[in-house]
PDB file of C-alpha atoms and ligand atoms in Angstrom:
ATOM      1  CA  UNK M  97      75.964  59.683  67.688  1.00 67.00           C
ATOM      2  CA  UNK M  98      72.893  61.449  67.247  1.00 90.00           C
ATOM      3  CA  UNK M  99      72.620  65.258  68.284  1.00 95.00           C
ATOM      4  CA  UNK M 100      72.680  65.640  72.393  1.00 98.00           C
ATOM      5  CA  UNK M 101      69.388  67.047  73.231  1.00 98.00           C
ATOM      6  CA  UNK M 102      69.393  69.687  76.176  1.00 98.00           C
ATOM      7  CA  UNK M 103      66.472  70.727  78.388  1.00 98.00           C
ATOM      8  CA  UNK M 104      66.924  74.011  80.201  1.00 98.00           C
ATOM      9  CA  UNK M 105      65.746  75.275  83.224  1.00 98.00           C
ATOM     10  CA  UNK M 106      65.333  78.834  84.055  1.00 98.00           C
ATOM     11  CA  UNK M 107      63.325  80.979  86.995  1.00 98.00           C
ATOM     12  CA  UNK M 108      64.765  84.523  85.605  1.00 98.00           C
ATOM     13  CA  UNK M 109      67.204  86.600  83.491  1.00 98.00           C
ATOM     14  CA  UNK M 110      68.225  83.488  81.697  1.00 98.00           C
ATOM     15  CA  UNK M 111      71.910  84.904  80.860  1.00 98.00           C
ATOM     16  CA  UNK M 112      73.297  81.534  81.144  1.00 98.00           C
ATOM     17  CA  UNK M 113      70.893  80.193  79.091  1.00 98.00           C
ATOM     18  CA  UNK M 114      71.438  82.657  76.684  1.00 98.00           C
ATOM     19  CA  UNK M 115      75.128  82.138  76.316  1.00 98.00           C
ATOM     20  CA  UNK M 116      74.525  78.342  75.943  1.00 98.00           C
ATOM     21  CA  UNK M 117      71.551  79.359  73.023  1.00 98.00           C
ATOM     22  CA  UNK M 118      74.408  80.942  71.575  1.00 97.00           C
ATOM     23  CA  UNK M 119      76.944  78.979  71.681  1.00 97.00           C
ATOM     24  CA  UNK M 120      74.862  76.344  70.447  1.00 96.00           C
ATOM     25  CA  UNK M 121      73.675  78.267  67.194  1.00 95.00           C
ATOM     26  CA  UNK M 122      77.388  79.115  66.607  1.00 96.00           C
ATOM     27  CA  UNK M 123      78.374  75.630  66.070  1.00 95.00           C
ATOM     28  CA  UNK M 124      80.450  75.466  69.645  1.00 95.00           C
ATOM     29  CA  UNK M 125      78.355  72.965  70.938  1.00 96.00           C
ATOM     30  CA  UNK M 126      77.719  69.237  69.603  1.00 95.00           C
ATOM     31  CA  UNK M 127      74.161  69.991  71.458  1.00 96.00           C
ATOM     32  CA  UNK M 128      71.134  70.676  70.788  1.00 97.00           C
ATOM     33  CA  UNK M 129      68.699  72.813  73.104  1.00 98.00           C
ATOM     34  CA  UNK M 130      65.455  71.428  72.424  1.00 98.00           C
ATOM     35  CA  UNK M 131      63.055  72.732  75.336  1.00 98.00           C
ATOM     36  CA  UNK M 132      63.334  75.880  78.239  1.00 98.00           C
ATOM     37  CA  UNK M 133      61.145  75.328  81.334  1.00 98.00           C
ATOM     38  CA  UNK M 134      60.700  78.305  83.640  1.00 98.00           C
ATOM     39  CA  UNK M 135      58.872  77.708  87.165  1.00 98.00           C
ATOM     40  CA  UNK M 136      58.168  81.329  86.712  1.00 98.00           C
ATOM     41  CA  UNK M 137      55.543  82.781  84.240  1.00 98.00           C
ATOM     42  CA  UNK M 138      57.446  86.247  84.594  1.00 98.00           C
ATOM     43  CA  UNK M 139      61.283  84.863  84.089  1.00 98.00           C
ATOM     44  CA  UNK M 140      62.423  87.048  81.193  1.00 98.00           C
ATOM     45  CA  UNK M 141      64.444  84.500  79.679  1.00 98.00           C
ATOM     46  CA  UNK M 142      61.267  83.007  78.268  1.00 98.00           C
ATOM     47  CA  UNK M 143      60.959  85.278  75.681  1.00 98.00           C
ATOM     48  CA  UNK M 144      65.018  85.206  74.712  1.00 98.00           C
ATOM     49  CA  UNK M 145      64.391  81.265  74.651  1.00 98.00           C
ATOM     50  CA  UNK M 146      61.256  81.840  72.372  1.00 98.00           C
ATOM     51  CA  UNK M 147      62.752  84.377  69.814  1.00 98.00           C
ATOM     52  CA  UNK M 148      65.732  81.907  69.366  1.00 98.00           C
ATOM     53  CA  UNK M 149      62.921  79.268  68.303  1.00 98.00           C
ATOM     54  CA  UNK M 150      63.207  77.072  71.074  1.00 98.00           C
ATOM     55  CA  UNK M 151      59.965  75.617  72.773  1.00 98.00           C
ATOM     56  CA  UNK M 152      59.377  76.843  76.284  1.00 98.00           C
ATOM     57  CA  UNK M 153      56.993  76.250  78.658  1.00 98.00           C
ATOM     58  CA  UNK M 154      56.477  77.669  82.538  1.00 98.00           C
ATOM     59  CA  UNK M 155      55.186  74.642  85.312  1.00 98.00           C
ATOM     60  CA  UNK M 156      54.275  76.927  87.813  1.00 98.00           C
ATOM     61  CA  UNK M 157      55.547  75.712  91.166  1.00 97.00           C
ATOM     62  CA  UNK M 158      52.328  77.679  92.893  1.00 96.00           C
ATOM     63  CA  UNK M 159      50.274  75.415  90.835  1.00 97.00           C
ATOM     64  CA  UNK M 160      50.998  72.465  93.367  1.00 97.00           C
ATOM     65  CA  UNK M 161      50.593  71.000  96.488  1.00 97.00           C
ATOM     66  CA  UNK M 162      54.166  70.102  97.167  1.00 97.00           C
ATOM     67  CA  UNK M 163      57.681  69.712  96.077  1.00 96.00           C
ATOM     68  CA  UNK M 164      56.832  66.272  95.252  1.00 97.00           C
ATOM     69  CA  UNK M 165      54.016  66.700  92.853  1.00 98.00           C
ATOM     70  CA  UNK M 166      55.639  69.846  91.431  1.00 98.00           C
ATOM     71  CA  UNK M 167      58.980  67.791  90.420  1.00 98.00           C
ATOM     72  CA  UNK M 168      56.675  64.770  89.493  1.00 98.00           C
ATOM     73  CA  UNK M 169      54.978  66.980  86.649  1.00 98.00           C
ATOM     74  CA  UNK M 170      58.300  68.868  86.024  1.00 98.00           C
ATOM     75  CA  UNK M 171      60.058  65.443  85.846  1.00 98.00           C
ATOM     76  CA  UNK M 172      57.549  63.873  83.289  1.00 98.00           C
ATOM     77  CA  UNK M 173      57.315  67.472  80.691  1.00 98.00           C
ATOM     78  CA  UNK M 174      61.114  67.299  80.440  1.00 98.00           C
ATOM     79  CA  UNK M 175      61.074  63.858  79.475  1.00 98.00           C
ATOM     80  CA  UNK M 176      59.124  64.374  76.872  1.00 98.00           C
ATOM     81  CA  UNK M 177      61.585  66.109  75.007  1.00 98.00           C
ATOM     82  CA  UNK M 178      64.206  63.148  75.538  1.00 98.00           C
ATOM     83  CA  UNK M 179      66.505  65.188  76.820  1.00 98.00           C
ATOM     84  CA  UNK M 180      70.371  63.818  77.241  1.00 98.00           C
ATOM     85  CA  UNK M 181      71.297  66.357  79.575  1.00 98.00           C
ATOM     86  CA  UNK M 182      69.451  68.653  81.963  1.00 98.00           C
ATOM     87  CA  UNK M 183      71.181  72.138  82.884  1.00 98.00           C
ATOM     88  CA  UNK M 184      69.705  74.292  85.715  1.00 98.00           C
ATOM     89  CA  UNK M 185      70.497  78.029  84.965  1.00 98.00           C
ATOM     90  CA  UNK M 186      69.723  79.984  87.394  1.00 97.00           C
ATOM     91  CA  UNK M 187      66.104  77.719  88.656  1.00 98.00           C
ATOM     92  CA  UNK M 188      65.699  78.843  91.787  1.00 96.00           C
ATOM     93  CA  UNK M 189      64.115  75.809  93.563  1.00 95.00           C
ATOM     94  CA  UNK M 190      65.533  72.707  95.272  1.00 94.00           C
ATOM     95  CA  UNK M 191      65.027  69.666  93.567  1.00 96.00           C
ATOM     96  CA  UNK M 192      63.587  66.105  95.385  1.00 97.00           C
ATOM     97  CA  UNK M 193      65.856  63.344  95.786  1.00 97.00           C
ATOM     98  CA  UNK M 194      63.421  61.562  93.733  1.00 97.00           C
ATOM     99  CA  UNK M 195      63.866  64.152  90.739  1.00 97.00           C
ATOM    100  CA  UNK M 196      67.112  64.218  91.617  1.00 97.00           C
ATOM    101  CA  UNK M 197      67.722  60.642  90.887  1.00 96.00           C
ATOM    102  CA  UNK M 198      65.472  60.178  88.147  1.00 97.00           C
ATOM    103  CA  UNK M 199      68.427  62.398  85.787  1.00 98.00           C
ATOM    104  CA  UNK M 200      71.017  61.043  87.803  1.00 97.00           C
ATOM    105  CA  UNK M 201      74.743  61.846  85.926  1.00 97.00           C
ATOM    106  CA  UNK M 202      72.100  64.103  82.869  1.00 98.00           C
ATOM    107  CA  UNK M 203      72.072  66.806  85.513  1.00 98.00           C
ATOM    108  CA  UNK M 204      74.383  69.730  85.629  1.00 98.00           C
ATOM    109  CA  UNK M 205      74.281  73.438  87.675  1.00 98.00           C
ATOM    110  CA  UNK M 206      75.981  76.456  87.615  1.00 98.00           C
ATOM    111  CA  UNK M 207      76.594  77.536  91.315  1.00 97.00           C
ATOM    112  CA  UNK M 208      77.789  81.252  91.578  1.00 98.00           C
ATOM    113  CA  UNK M 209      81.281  79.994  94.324  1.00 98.00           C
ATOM    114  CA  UNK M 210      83.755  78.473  93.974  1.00 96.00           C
ATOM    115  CA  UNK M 211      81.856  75.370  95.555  1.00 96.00           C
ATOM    116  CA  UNK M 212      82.536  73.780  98.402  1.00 96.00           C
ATOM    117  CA  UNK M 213      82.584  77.213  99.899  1.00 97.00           C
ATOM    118  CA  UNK M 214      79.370  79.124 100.376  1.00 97.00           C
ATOM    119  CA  UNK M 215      76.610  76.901  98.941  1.00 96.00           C
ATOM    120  CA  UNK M 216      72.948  78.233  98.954  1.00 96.00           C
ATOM    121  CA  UNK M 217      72.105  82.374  98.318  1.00 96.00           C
ATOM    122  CA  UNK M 218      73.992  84.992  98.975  1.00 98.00           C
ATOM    123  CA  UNK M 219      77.520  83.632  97.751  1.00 98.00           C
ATOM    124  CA  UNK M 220      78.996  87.290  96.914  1.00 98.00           C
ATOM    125  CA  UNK M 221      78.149  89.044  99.890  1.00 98.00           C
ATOM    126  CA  UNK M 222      79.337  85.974 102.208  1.00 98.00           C
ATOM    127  CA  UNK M 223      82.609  86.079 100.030  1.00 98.00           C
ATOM    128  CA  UNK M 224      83.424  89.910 100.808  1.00 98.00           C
ATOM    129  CA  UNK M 225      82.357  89.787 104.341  1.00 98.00           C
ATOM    130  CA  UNK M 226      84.890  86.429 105.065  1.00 98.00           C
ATOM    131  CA  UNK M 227      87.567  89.198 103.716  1.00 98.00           C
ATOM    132  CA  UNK M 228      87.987  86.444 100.810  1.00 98.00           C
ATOM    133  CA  UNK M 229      90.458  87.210  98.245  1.00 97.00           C
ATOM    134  CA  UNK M 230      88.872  85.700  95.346  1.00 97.00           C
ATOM    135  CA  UNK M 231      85.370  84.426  94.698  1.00 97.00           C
ATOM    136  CA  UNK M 232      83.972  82.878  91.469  1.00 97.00           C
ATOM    137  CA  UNK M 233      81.714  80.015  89.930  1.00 97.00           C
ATOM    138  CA  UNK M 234      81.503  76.290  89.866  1.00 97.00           C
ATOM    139  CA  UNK M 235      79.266  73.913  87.329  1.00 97.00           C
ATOM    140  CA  UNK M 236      78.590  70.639  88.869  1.00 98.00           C
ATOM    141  CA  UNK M 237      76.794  67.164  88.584  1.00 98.00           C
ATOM    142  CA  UNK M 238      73.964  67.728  90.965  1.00 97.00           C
ATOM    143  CA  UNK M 239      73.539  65.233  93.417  1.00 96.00           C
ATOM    144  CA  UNK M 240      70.644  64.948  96.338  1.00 93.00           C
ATOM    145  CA  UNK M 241      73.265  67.253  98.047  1.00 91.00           C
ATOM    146  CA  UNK M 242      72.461  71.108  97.949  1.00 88.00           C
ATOM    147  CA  UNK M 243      75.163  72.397  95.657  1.00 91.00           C
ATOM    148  CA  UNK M 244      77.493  69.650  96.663  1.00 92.00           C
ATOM    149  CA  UNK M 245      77.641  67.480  93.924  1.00 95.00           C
ATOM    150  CA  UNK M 246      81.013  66.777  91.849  1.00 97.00           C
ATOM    151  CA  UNK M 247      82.853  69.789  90.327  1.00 97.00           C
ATOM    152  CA  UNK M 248      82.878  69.854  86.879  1.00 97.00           C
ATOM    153  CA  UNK M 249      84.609  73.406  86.326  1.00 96.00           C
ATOM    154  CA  UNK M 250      85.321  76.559  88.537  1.00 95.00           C
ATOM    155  CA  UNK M 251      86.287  79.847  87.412  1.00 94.00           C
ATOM    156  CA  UNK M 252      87.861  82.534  89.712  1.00 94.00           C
ATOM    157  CA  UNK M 253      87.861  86.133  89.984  1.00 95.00           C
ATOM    158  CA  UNK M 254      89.677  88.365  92.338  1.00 96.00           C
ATOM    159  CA  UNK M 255      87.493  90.306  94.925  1.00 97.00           C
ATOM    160  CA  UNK M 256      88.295  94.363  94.727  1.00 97.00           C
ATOM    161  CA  UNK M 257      88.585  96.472  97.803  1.00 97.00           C
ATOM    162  CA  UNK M 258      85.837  98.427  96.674  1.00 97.00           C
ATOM    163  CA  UNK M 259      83.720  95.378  95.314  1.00 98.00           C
ATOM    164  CA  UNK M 260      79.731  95.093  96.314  1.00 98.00           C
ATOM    165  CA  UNK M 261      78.090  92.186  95.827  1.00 98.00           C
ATOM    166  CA  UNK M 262      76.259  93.355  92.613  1.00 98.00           C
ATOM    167  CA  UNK M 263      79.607  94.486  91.127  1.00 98.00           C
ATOM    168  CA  UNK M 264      81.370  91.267  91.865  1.00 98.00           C
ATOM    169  CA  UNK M 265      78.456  89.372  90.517  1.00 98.00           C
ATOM    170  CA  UNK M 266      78.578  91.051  87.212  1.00 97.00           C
ATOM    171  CA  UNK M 267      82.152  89.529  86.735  1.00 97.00           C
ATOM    172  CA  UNK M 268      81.404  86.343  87.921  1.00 97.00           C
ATOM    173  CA  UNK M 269      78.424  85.941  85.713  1.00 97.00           C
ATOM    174  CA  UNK M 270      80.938  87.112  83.064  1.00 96.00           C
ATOM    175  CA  UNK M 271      82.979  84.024  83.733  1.00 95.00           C
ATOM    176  CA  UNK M 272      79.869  81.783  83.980  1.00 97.00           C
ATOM    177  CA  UNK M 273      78.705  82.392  80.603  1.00 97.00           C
ATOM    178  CA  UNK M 274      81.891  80.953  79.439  1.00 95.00           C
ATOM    179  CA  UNK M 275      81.990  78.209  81.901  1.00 96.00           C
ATOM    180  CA  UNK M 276      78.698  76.842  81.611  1.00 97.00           C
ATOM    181  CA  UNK M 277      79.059  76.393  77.596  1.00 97.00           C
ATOM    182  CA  UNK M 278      82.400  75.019  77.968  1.00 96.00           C
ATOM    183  CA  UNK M 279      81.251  72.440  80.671  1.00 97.00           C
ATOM    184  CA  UNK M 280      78.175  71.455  78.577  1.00 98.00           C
ATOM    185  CA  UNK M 281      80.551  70.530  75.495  1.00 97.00           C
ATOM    186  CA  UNK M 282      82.588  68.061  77.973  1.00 96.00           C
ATOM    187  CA  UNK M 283      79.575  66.521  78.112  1.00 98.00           C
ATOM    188  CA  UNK M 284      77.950  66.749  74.407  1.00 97.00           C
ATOM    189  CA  UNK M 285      81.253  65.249  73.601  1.00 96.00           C
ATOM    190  CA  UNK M 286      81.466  62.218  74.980  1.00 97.00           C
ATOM    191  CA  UNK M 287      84.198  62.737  77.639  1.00 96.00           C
ATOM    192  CA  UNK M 288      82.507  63.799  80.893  1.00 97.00           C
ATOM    193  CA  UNK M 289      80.473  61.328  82.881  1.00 97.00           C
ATOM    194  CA  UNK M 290      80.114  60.976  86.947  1.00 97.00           C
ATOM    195  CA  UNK M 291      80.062  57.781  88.858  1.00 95.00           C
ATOM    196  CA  UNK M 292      79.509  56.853  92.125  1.00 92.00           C
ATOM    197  CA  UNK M 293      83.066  58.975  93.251  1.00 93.00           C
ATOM    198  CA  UNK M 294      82.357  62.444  91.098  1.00 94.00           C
ATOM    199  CA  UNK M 295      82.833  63.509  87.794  1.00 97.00           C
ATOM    200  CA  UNK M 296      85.027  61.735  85.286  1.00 97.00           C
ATOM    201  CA  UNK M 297      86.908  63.424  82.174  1.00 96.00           C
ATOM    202  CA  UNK M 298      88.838  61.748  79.299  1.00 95.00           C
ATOM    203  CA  UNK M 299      88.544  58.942  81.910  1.00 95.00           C
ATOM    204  CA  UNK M 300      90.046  60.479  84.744  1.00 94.00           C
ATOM    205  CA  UNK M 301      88.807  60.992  87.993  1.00 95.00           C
ATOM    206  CA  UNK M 302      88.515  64.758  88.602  1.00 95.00           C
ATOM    207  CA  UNK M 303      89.719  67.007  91.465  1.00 92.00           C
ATOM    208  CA  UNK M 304      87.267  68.215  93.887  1.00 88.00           C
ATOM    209  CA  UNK M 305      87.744  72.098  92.020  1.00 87.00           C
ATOM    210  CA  UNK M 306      87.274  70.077  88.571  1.00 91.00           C
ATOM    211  CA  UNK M 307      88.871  71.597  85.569  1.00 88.00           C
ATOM    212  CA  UNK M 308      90.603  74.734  86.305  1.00 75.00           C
ATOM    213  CA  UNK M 309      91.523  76.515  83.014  1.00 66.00           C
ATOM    214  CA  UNK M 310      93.421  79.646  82.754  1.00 58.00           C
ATOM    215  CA  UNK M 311      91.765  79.947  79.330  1.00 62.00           C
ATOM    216  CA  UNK M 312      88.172  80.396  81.044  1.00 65.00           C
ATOM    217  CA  UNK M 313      89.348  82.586  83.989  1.00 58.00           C
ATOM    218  CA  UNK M 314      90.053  85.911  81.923  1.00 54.00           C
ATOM    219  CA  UNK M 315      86.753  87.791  81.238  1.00 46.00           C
ATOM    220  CA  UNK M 316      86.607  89.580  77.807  1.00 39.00           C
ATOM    221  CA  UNK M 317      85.920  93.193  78.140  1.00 30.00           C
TER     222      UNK M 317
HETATM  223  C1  GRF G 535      73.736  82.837  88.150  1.00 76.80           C
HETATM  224  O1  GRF G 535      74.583  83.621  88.948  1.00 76.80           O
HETATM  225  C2  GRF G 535      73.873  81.389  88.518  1.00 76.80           C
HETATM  226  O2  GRF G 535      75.148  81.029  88.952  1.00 76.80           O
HETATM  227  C3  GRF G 535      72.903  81.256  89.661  1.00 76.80           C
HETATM  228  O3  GRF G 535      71.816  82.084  89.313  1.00 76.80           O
HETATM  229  C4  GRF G 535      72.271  83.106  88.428  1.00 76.80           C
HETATM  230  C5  GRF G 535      71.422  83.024  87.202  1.00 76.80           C
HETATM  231  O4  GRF G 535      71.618  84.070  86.329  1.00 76.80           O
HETATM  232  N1  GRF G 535      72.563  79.872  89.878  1.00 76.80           N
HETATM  233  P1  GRF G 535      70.967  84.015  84.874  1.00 76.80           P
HETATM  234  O5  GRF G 535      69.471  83.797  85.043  1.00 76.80           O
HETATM  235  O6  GRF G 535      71.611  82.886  84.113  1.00 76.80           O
HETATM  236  O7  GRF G 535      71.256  85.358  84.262  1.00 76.80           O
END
């Protein structure tokens, strides 16, 4: 099978893209990322993206009328790089149900909960003030759903008694660079799909947490 070709989409920091840049230059992926988009001019993962080689370019979402036509260019620049899958990192605009379906089962996002809880913004702050125990990250199929398509993987972290939502994000995002990459391989390798109930591995229907792995769940450091 020929190389997977991946499309990223950024609107800032680009750490997840980073780690997937990475992992993909040190042989860990059977992927290939062949284009960044930002809908930012500013995100400052462009220039990470850029000094790694890849081709980036920014669609301004100010540029356009609407959602519609915005996702209608967006929709026909990432198909021009053929891409096999599509990973949102950290792109900070909801998608149309028409983009949405156009990359149908090619489209994957890295939601900072451990999904179904707390979709949309302020995930760590809503963990600590439900007194959670534990918060985390979840990379999913995307569906026309806000963050509620199938689970692919979640990683967990415990919340500390002196934890602020910055602090706790730093470890989550810890987790998510190793959860994205890992979740993107599934894919580059043949043995994740979704159908019409969620997402499928080695042929199995998955749980609605998808793949928990002890493996992922330790942070380095
Ligand atoms: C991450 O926390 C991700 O889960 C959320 O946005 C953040 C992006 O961070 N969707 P980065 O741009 O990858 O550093």
């Amino acid at each position: 099978m020929a190389t997977p070709r991946l499309v990223i989409l950024i609107s800032g920091t680009g750490s997840n893209m980073e780690a997937l840049i990475r992992a993909s230059a040190a042989g860990e992926l059977d992927g290939r990322v062949v284009a960044v988009f930002s809908n930012r001019p500013d995100a400052g993962g462009l220039a990470i993206a850029a000094k790694a080689g890849i081709a980036t370019e920014v669609i301004n979402h100010r540029d356009f009328a609407d959602r519609e036509t915005f996702d209608a260019a967006l929709a026909e620049r990432i198909e021009a790089h053929q891409p096999d899958l599509v990973i949102l990192a950290g792109f900070m605009r909801i998608l149309t149900a028409s983009f949405v379906r156009r990359f149908r089962g090619r489209l994957m996002n890295i939601h900072p909960s451990l999904l179904p809880k707390y979709p949309g913004l302020d995930t760590h702050q809503r963990a600590i003030d439900a007194g959670d125990s534990e918060a985390g990250a979840t990379v999913h199929f995307v569906t026309e759903e806000l963050d509620g398509g199938p689970a692919i993987v979640q990683g967990r972290v415990a919340i500390l008694a002196d934890d602020t939502a910055a602090s706790l994000a730093s470890r989550v995002l810890a987790i998510e660079h190793r959860l994205y990459p890992y979740a993107v391989q599934l894919f580059c390798s043949g043995r994740l799909t979704m159908n019409e109930r969620g997402a499928v591995l080695d042929g199995q229907q998955l749980p609605e947490t998808g793949v928990v792995d002890a493996q992922l769940q330790r942070v380095a450091g």
